[in-house]
Tab-separated table of C-alpha atoms in Angstrom:
chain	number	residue	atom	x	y	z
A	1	UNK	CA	8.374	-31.362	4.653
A	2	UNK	CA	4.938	-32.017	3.985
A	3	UNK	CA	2.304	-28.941	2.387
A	4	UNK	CA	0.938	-28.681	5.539
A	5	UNK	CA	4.195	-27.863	6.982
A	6	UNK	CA	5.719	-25.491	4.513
A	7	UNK	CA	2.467	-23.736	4.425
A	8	UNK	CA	2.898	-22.639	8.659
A	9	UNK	CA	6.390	-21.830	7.190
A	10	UNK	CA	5.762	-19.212	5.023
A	11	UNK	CA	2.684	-18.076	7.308
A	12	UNK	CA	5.484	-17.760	10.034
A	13	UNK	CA	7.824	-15.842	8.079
A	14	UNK	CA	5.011	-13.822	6.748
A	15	UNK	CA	4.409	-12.992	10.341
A	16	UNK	CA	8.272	-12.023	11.339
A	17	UNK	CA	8.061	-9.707	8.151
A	18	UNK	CA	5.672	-8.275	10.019
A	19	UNK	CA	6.560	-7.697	12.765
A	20	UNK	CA	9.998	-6.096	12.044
A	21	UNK	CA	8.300	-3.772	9.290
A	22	UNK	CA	8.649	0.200	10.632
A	23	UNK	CA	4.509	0.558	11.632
A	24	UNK	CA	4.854	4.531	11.010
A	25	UNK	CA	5.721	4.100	7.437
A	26	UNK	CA	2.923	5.325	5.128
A	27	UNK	CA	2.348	4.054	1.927
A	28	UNK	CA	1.314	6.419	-0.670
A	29	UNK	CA	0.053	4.762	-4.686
A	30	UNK	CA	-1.108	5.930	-7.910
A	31	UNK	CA	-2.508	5.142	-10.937
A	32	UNK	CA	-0.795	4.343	-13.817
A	33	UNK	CA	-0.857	7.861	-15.789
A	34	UNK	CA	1.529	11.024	-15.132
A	35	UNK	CA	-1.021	13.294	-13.408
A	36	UNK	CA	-1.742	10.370	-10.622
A	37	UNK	CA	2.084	9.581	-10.602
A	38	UNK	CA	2.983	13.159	-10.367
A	39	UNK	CA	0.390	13.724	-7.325
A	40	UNK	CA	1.767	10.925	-5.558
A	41	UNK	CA	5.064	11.844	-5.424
A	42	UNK	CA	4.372	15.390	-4.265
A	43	UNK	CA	2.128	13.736	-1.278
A	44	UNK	CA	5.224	11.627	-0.821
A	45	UNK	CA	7.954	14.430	-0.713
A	46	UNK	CA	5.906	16.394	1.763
A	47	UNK	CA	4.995	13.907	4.278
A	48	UNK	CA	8.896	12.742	4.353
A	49	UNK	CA	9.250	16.623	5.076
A	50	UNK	CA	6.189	17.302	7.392
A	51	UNK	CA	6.511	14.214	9.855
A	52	UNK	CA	10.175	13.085	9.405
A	53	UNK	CA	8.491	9.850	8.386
A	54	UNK	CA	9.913	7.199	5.521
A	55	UNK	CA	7.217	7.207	3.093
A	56	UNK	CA	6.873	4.097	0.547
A	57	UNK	CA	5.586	4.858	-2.933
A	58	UNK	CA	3.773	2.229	-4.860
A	59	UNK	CA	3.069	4.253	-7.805
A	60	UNK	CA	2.189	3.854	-11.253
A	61	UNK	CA	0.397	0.443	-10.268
A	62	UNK	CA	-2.941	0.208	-12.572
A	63	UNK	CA	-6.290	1.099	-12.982
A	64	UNK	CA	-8.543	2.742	-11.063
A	65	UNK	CA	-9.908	-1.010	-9.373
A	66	UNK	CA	-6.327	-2.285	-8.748
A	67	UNK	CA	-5.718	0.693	-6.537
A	68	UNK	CA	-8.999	0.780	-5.166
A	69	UNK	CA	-8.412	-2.423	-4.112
A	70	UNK	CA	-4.589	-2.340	-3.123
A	71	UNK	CA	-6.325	0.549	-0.791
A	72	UNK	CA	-9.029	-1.126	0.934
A	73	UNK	CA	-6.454	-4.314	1.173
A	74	UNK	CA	-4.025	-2.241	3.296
A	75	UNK	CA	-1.448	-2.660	0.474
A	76	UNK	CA	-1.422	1.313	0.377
A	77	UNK	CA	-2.393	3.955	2.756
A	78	UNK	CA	-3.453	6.947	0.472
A	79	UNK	CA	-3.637	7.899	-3.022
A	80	UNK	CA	-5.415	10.078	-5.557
A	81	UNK	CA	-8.513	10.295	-6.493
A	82	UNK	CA	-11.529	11.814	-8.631
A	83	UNK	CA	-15.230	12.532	-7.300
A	84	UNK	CA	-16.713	11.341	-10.638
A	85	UNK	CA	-14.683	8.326	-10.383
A	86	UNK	CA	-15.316	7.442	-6.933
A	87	UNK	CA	-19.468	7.710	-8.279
A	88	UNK	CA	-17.882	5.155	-10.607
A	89	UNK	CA	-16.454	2.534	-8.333
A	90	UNK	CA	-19.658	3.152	-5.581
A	91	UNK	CA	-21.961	2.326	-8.750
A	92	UNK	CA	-23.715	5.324	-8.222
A	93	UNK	CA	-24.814	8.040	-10.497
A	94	UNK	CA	-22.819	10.792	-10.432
A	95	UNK	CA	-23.985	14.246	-9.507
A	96	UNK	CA	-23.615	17.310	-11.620
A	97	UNK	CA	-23.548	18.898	-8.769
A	98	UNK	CA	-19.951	18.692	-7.417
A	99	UNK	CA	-20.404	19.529	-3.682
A	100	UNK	CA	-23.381	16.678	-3.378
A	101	UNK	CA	-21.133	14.411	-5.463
A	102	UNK	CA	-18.021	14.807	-2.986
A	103	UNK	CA	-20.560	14.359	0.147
A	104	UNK	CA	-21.898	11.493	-1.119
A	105	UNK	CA	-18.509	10.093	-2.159
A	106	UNK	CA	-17.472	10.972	1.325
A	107	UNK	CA	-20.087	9.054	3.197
A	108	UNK	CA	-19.845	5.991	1.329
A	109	UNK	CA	-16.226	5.241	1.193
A	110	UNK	CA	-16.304	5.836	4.860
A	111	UNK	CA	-19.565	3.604	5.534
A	112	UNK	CA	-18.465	0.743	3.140
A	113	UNK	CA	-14.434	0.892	3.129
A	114	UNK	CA	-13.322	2.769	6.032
A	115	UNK	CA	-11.728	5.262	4.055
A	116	UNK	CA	-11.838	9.184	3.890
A	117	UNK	CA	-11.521	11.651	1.554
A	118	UNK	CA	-9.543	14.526	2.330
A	119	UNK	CA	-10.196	18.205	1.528
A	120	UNK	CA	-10.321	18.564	-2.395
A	121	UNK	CA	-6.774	20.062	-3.891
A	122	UNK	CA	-8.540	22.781	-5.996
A	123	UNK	CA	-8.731	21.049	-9.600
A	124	UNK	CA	-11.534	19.161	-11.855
A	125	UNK	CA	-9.755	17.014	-14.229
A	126	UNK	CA	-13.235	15.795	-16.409
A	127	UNK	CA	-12.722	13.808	-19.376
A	128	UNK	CA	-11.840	16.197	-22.933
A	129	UNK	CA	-12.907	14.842	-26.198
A	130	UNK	CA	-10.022	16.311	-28.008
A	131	UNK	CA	-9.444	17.557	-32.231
A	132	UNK	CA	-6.910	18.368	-34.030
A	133	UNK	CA	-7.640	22.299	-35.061
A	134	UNK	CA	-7.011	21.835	-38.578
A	135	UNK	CA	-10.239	19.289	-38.585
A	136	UNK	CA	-11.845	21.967	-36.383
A	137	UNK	CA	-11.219	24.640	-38.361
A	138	UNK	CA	-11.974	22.037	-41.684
A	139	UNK	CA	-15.538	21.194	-40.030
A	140	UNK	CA	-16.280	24.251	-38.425
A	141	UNK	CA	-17.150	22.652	-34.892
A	142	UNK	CA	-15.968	23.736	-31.388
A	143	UNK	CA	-18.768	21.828	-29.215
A	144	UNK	CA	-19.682	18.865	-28.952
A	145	UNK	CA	-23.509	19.161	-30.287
A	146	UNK	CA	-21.598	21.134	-33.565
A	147	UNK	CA	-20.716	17.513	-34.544
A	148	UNK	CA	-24.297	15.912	-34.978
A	149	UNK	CA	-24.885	18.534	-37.306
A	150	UNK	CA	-21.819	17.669	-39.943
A	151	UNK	CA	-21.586	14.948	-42.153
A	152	UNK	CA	-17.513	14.386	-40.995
A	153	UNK	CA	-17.123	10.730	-39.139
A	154	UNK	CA	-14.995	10.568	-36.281
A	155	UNK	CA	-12.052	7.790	-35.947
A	156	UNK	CA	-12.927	7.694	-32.162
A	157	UNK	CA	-9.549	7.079	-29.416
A	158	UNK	CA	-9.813	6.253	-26.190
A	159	UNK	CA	-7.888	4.537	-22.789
A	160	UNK	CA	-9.431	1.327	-21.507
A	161	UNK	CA	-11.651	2.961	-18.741
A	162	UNK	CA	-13.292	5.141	-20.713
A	163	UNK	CA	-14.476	2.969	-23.298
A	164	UNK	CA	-15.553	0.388	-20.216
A	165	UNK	CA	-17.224	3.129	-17.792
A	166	UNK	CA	-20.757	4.028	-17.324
A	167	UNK	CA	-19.747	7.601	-17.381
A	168	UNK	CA	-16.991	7.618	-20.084
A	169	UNK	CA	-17.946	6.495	-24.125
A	170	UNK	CA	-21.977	5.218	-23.022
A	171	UNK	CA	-22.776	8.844	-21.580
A	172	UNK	CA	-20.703	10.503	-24.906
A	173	UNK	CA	-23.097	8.194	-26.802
A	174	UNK	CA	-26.088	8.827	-25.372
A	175	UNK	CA	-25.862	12.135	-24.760
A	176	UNK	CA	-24.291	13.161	-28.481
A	177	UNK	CA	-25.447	11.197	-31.719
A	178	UNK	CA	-21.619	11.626	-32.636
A	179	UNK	CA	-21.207	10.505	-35.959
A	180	UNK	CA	-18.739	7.759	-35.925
A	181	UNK	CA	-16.718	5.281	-38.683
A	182	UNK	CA	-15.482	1.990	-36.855
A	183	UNK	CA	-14.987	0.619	-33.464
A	184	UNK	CA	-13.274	2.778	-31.328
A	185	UNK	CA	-9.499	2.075	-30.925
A	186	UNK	CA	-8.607	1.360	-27.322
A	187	UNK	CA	-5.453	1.568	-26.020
A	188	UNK	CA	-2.319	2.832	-23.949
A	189	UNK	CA	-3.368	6.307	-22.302
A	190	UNK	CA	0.610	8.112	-23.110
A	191	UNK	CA	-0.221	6.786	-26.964
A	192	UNK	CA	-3.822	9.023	-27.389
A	193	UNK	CA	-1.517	12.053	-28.510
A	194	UNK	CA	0.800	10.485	-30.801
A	195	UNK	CA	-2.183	8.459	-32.464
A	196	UNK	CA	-4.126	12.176	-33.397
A	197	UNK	CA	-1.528	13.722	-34.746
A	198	UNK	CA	-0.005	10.940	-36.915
A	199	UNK	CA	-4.032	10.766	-38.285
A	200	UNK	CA	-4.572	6.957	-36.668
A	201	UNK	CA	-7.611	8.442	-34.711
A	202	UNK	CA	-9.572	11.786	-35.224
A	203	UNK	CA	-10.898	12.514	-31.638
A	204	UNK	CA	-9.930	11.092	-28.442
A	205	UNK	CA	-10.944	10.791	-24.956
A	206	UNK	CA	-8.349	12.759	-23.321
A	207	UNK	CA	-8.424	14.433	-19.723
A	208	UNK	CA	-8.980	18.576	-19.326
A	209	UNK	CA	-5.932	18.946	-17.278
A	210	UNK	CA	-3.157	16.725	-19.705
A	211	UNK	CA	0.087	18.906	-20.183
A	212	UNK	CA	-0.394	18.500	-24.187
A	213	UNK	CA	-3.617	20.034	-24.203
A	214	UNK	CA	-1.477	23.518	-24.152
A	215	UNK	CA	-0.549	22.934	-27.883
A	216	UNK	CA	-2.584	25.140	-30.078
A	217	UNK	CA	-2.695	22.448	-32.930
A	218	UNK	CA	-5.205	20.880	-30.478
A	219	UNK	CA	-9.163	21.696	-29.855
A	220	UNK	CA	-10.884	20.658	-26.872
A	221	UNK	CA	-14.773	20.484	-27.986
A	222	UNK	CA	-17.226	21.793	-25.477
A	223	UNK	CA	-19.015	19.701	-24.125
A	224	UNK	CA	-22.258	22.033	-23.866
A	225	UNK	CA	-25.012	19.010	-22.749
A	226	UNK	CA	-22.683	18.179	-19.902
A	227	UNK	CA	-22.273	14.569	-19.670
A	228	UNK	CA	-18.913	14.270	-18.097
A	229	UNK	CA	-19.782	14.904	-14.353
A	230	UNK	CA	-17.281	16.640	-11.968
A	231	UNK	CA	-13.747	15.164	-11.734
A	232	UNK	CA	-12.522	16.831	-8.030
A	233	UNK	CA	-9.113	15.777	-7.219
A	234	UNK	CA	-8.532	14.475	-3.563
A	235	UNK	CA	-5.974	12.670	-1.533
A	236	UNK	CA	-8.318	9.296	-0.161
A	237	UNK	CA	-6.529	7.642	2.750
A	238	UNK	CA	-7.103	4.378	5.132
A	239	UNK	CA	-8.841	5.608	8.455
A	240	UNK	CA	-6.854	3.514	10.134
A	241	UNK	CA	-3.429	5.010	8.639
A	242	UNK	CA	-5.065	8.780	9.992
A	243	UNK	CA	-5.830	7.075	13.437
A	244	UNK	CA	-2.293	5.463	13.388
A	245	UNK	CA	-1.007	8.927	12.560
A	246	UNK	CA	-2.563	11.887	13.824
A	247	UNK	CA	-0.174	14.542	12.184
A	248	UNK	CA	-0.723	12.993	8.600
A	249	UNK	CA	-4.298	14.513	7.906
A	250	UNK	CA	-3.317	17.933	8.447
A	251	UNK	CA	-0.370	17.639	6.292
A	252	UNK	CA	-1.926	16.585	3.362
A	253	UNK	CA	-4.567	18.827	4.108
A	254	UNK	CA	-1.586	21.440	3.648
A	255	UNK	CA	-2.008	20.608	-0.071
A	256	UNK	CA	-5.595	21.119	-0.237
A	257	UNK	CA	-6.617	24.152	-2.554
A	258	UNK	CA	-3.051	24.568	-3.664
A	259	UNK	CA	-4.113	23.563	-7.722
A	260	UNK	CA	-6.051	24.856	-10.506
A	261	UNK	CA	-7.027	22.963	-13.775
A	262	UNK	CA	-4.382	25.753	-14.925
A	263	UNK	CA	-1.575	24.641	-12.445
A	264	UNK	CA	-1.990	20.874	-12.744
A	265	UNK	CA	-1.794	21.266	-16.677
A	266	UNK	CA	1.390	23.373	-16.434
A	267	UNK	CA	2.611	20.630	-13.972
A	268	UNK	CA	2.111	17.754	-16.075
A	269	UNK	CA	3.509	19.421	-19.204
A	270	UNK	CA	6.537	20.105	-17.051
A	271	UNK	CA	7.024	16.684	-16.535
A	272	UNK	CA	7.050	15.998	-20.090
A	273	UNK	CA	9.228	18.263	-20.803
A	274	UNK	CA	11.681	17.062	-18.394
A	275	UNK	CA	11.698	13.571	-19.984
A	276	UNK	CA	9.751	11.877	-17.243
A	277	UNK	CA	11.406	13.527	-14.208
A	278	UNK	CA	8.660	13.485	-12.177
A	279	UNK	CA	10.587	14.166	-8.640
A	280	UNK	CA	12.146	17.496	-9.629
A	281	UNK	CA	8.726	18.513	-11.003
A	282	UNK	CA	7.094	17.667	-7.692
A	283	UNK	CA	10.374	19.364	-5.729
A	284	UNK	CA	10.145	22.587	-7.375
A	285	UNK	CA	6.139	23.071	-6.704
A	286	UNK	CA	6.512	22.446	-3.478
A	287	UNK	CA	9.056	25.057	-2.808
A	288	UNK	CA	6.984	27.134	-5.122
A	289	UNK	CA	3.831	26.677	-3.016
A	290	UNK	CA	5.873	27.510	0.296
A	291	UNK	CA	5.862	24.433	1.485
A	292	UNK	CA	9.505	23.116	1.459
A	293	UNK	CA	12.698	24.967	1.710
A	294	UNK	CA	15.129	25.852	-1.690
């Protein structure tokens, strides 16, 4: 068979695929750290309970482009999301102000993907430049702007986006003339924790609502200059998916205003504690929150 011929092949059992694929199954992704994971599989459990529908879950699949794009690709129908980091992928500036920042992410994910964001769920989830106390306590800072004014030199670690995005490490910089020894150390987001308190880093990039943030050998410095804009949580789905399903806004909607930076920090700490078992986590909140039966 020549190329030309195995290529209308595969095209034709690409097609049957298809065809016999269930069209009211909904797709629902993540990103590749717990909180996203976590979010996703509560979305997941309640739309197999609200509309009786199979739901797919690609979770856990990358960064924040991979799942943009797996999204605007048709690869998944809905997934989390943050207003700051929406700014990011727009290549926008991102507001302070966090209504204008989730209109304008609003308009322009509709105008140039055809997607929608969905009421926010209640939480801001900002990036938290993160101590141990005992340095705290040792330098006498609690802010941000308290370090410019010490002579200690921060070991600085950080995830991959962070270091990379506008409003990650170049808005710490240039807001904060943190005083720094070395390159920052980039790397695996589950390994920031473990790398502060074994002494391989002396600050990192962390995120407000992490479950280990609860620990009181841990300071979160203040960022007091505020330049980490607002990090609104939000389901963002495929218009077409809400067209092709009119019952599934208004179900995920049901979620909307159900979390607090307080909540989604107990959450993810929950998780931990359960060694990962992020479907009894997501179980028991809904059934705490009403919405499913014990």
């Amino acid at each position: 068979m020549g190329r030309t011929s195995s290529l209308a092949a595969v095209i034709l059992a690409a097609v049957l695929a298809g065809c016999t694929q269930d069209e009211r199954t909904i797709t629902v992704g993540s990103k590749n750290f717990l909180e996203q994971v976590l979010l996703g599989e509560i979305a997941a459990q309640h739309l197999e309970h609200r509309l009786g529908n199979r739901v797919a879950r690609k979770l856990n699949l990358g960064g924040t482009l991979l799942v943009h794009q797996a999204i605007v690709n048709g690869d998944i129908d809905l997934y989390p999301e943050y207003t700051g980091t929406g700014a990011t992928v727009l290549n926008v500036a991102p507001s302070q102000d966090a209504q204008h920042l989730l209109a304008e992410v609003k308009r322009e994910y509709a105008t140039r993907f055809r997607l929608a964001w969905l009421e926010p769920l209640g939480f801001n989830n900002t990036f938290a430049m993160v101590i141990r106390k005992i340095d705290a306590d040792r330098a006498q800072v609690r802010t941000l702007s308290d370090t410019e004014r010490r002579t200690v030199q921060w070991v600085l670690g950080m995830g991959y986006e962070f270091q990379q995005r506008a409003d990650g490490l170049p808005s710490l910089l240039r807001t904060y003339k943190l005083p720094t020894r070395g390159t920052p150390k980039v790397m695996d987001l589950g390994l920031l924790y473990r790398a502060l308190e074994q002494g391989e880093v002396t600050m990192i990039a962390a995120n407000s609502t992490d479950g280990l943030l609860a620990s009181p050998s841990l300071v979160v410095l203040e960022d007091d200059r505020h330049c980490f804009p607002a990090y609104h949580a939000a389901f963002v789905a495929r218009e077409q998916t809400l067209a092709r399903e009119p019952r599934l806004k208004a179900a995920l909607e049901e979620l909307s205003g159900r979390f607090s930076e307080d909540v989604m920090r107990r959450l993810n700490a929950q998780v931990l504690n359960r060694h990962g078992r992020v479907d009894e986590v997501a179980q028991q909140f809904l059934i705490e929150i009403g919405l499913r039966e014990r």
